[in-house]
Coordinates of C-alpha atoms in Angstrom, one line a residue:
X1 CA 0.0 0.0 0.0
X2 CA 1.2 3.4 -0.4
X3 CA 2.0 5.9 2.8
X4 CA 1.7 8.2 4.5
X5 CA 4.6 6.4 6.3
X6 CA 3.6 4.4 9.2
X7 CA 6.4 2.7 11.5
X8 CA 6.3 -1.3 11.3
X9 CA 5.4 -3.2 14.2
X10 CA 8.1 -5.6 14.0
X11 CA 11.4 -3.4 14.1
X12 CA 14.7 -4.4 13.6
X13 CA 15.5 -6.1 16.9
X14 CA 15.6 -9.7 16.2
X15 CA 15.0 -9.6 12.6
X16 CA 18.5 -11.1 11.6
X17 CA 17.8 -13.7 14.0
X18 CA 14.4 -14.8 12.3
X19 CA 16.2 -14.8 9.2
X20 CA 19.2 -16.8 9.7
X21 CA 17.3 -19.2 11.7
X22 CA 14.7 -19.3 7.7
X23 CA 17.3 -19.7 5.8
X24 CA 19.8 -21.8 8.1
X25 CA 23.3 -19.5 8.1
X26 CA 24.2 -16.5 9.4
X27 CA 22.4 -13.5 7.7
X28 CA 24.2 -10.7 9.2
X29 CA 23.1 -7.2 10.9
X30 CA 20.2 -5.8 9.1
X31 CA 20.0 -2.4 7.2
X32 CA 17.0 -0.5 7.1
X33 CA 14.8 -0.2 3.6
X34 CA 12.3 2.4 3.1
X35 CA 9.0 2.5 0.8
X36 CA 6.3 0.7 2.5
X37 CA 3.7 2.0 4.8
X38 CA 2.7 -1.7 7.3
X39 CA 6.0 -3.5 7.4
X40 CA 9.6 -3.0 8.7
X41 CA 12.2 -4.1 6.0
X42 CA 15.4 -4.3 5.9
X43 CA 18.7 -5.7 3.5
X44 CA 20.8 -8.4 4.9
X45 CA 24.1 -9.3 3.3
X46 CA 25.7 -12.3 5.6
X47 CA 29.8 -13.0 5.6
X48 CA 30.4 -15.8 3.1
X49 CA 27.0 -16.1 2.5
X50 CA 25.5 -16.7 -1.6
X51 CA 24.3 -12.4 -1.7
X52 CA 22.3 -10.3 -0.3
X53 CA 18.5 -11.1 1.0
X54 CA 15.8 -8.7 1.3
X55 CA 13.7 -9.5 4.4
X56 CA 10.4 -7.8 6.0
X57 CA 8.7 -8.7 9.4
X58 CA 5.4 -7.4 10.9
X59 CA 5.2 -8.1 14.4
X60 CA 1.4 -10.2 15.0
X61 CA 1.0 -10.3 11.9
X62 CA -2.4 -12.0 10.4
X63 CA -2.4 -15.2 10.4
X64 CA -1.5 -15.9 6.3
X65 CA 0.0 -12.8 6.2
X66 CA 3.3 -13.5 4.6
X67 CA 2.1 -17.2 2.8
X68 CA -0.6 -15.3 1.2
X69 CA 2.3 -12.7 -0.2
X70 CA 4.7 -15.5 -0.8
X71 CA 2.0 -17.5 -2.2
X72 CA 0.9 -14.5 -4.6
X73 CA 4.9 -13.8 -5.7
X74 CA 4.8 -17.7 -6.7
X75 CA 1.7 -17.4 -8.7
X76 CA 2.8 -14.3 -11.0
X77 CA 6.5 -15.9 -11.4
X78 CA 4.7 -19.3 -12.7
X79 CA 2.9 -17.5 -15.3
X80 CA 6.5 -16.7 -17.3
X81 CA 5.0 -13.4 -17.9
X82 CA 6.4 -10.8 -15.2
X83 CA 9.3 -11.0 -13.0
X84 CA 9.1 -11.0 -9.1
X85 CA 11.9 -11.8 -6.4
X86 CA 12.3 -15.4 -5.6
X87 CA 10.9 -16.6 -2.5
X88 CA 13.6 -17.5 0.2
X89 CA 11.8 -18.2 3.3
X90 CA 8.5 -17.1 4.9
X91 CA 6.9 -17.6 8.2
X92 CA 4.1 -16.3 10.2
X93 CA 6.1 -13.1 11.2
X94 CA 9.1 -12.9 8.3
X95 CA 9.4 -12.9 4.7
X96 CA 12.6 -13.2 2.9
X97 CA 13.6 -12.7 -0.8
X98 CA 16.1 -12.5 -3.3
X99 CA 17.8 -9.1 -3.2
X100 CA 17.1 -7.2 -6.7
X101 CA 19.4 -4.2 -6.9
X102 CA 17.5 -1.3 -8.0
X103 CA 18.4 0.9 -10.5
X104 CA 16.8 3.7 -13.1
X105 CA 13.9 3.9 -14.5
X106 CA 14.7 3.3 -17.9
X107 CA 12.4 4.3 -21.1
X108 CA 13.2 0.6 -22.5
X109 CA 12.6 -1.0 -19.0
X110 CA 9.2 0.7 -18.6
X111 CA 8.0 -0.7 -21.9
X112 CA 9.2 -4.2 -21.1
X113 CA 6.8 -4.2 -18.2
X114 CA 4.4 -3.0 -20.0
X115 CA 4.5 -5.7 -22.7
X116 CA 5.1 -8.1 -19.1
X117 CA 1.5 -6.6 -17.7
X118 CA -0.8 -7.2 -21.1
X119 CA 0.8 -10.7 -21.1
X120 CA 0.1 -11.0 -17.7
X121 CA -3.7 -10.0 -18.1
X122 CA -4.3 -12.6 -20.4
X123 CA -3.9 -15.3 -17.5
X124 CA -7.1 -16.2 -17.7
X125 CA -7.8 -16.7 -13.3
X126 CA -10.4 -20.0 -12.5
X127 CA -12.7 -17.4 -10.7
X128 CA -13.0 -14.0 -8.9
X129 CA -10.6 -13.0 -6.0
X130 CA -7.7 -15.1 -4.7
X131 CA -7.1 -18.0 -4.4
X132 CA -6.8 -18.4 -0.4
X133 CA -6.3 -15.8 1.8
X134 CA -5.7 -12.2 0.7
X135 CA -4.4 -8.9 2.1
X136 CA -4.3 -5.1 1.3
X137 CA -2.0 -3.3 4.0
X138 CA -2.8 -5.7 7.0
X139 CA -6.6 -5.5 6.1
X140 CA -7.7 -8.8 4.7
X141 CA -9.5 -9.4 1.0
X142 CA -13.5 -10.3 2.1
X143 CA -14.4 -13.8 -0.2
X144 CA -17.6 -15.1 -0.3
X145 CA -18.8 -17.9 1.7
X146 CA -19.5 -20.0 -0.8
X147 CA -17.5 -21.1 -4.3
X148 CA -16.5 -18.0 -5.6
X149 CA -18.2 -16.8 -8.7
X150 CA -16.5 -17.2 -11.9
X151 CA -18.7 -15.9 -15.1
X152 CA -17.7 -12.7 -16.3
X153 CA -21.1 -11.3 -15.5
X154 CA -20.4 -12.0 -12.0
X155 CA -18.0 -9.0 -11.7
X156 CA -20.1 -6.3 -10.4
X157 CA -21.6 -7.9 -8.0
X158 CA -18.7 -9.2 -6.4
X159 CA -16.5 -6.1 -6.7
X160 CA -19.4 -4.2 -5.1
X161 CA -20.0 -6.6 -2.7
X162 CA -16.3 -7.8 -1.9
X163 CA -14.2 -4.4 -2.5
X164 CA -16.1 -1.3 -2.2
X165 CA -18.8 -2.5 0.0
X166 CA -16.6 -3.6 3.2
X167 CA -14.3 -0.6 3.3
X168 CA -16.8 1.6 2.5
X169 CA -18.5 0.2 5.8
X170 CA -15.2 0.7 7.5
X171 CA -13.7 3.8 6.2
X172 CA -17.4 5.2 7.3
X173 CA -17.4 3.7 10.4
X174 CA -13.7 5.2 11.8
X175 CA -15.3 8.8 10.5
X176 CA -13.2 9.0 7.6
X177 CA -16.2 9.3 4.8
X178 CA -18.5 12.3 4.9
X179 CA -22.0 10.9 4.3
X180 CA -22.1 12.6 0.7
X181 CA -19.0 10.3 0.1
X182 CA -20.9 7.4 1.2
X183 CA -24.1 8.2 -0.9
X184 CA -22.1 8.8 -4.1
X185 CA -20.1 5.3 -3.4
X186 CA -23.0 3.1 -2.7
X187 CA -24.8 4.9 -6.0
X188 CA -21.7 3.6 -8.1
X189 CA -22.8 -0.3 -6.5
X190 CA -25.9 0.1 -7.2
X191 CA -25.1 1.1 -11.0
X192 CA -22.2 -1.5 -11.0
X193 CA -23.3 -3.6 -13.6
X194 CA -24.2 -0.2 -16.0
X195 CA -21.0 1.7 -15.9
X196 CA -18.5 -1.7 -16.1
X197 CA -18.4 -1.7 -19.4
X198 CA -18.6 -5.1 -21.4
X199 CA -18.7 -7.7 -19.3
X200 CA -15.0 -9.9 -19.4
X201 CA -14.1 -13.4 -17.4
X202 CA -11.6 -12.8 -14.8
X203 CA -8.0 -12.1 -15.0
X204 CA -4.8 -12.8 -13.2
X205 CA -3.7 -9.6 -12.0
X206 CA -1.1 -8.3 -9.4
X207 CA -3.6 -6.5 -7.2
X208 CA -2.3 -4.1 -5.2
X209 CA -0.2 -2.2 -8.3
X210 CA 0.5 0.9 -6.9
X211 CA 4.2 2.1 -8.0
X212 CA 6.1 1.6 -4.8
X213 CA 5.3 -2.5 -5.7
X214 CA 7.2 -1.8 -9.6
X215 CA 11.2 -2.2 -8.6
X216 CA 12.9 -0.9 -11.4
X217 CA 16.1 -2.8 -11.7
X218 CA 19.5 -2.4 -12.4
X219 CA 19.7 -5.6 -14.7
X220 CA 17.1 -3.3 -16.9
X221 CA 14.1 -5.8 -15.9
X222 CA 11.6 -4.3 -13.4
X223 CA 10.2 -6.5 -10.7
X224 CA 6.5 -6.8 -8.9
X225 CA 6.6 -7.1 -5.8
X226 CA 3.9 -7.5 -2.8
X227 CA 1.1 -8.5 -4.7
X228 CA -2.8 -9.6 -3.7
X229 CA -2.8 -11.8 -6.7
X230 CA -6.7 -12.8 -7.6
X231 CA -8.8 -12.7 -10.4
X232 CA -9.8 -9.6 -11.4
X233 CA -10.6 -7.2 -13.4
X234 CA -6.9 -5.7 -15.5
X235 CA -8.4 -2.5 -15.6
X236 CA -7.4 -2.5 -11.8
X237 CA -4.0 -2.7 -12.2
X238 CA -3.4 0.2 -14.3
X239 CA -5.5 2.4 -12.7
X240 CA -3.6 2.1 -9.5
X241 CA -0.8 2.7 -11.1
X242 CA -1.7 5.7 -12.3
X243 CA -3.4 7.2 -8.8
X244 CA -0.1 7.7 -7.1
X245 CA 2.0 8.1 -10.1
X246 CA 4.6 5.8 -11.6
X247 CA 8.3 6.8 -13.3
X248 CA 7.6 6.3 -17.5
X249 CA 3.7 5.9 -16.9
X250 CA 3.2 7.1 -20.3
X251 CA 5.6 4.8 -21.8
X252 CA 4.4 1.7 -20.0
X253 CA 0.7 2.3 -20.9
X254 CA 2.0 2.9 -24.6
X255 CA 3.7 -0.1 -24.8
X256 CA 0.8 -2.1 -22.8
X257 CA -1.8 -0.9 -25.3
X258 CA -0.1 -1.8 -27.9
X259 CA 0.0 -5.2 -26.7
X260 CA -3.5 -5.1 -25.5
X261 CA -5.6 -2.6 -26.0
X262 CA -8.8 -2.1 -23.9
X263 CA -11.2 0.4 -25.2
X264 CA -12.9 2.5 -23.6
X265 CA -10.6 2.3 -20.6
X266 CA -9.8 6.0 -19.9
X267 CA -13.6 6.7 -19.2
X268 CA -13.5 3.9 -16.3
X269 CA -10.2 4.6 -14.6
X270 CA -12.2 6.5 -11.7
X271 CA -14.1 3.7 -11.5
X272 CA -11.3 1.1 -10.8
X273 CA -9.4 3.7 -8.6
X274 CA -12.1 3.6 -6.1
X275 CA -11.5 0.6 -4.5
X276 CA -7.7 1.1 -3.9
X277 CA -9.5 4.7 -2.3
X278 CA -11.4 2.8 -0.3
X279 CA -8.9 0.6 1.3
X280 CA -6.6 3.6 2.3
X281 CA -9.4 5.5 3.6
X282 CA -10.0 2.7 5.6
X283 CA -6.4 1.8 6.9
X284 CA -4.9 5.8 6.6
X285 CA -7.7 8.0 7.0
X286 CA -6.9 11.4 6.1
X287 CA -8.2 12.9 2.6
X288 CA -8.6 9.1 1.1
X289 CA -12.1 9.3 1.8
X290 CA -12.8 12.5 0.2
X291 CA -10.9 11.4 -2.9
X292 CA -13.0 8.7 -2.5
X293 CA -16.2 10.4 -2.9
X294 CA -14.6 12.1 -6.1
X295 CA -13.7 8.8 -7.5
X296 CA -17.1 7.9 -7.2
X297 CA -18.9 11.2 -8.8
X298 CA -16.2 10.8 -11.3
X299 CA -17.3 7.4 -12.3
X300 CA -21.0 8.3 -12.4
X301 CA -20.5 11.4 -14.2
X302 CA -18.6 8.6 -17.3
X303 CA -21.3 6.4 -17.1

């Protein structure tokens, strides 16, 4: 998720100790790594050891926490589409990675992921939402009950019911939705299956794409990293990239459409930014929810 930056629960204190007792050989002292807004992460380079890891711990973590990330980095890497860290170790408190050096954000790297994302949206995913267990921040993804649905005209109703519905209820809840916001959001459910667009089956997508999740790399391949892999809707991906702003948007969108294009999709980008909204409304606070609300006017003033 993106910040406002939020100290992580776990700290420092004992996380090379978690990690050399994962991966079985001293991991050395920890150095801090900034960018996320719920965990504490850190680099670990250990003497004699095969490189550098990259580990992150969240002190009572969720239970499924990190094996739901872990899980979700698997997934995407199997597809042979994008690229992701490789999975080290995980446990219920710890997750440890390959280290991926970073580098510029290059014009040709930028278009390489976006080529990497359209042939990623063509995963065709065996039903709505994940798989197992599913976070945003430490919020978990609501599933339904029962098998999850699957048709592509299923899609509004799930998305209203499963991610705009329950953070809606939350973000409200906390104070943090003015009750115009609220109105305009639950009009957008109730419209849902008007204002999609054409219906499509769902997708494999990253989830939770906002830019601090792209590592551009200095091999000149860019990495995805902390997904909430489910089926969903592609749409969904870009459009969080594009709310918090990503280096070479332009270019990867350029080279994505050309790859697969999607019409129609600037007049819905609202639309699929209001869930991502939602959720930091919900865990943040602040202004989310009034951008929120805008989302939502935004969407309906598009349909």
């Amino acid at each position: 998720m993106n910040p406002p930056a939020v100290a992580g629960g776990g700290g420092l204190a004992g996380l090379a100790a978690d990690v050399s007792a994962l991966l079985g050989r001293d991991a050395g002292d920890p150095v801090p790594v900034g960018g996320g807004s719920i965990c504490t992460a850190a680099r670990l380079d250990g003497p004699g050891g095969p490189g550098a890891v990259f580990a992150k711990t969240l002190h009572d973590a969720p239970d499924g926490f990190f094996a739901a990330e872990a899980a979700g980095l698997r997934l995407l890497g199997s597809t042979g589409t994008v690229a992701v860290p490789q999975v080290l170790a995980a446990d219920r408190n710890t997750l440890v990675l390959e280290w991926i050096e970073p580098g510029p954000a290059t014009p040709s790297q930028a278009e390489r992921l976006g080529r990497e994302l359209a042939a990623l949206h063509d995963v065709r995913a065996a039903a709505w939402g994940p798989a197992g267990p599913g976070f945003l921040g430490r919020l978990p993804l609501p599933s339904p009950t029962g098998p999850p649905p699957a048709a592509p005209e299923d899609w509004a109703a799930f998305h209203a019911e499963h991610r705009l519905l329950p953070f809606l209820r939350q973000a409200a809840g906390d104070g943090a939705m003015a009750p115009a916001d609220v109105r305009s959001v639950e009009r957008v459910c109730e419209l849902l299956p008007r204002i999609a667009g054409a219906p499509r089956p769902p997708a494999l997508i990253h989830g939770d794409l906002w830019s601090g999740n792209v590592l551009f790399a200095a091999d000149g391949r860019a990495r995805l990293v902390d997904p909430a892999a489910q089926g969903g809707d592609p749409e969904a991906d870009l459009a969080m990239l594009e709310l918090f702003g990503c280096p070479q948007m332009p270019r990867i969108l350029a080279a994505y459409e050309e790859v697969r294009p999607v019409p129609g999709r600037r007049e819905r980008v609202a639309l699929h930014q209001l869930h991502p909204l939602l959720v930091h409304a919900a865990l943040f606070g602040g202004h989310y929810g009034a951008a929120a609300g805008r989302a939502a006017r935004e969407a309906l003033s598009r349909a």
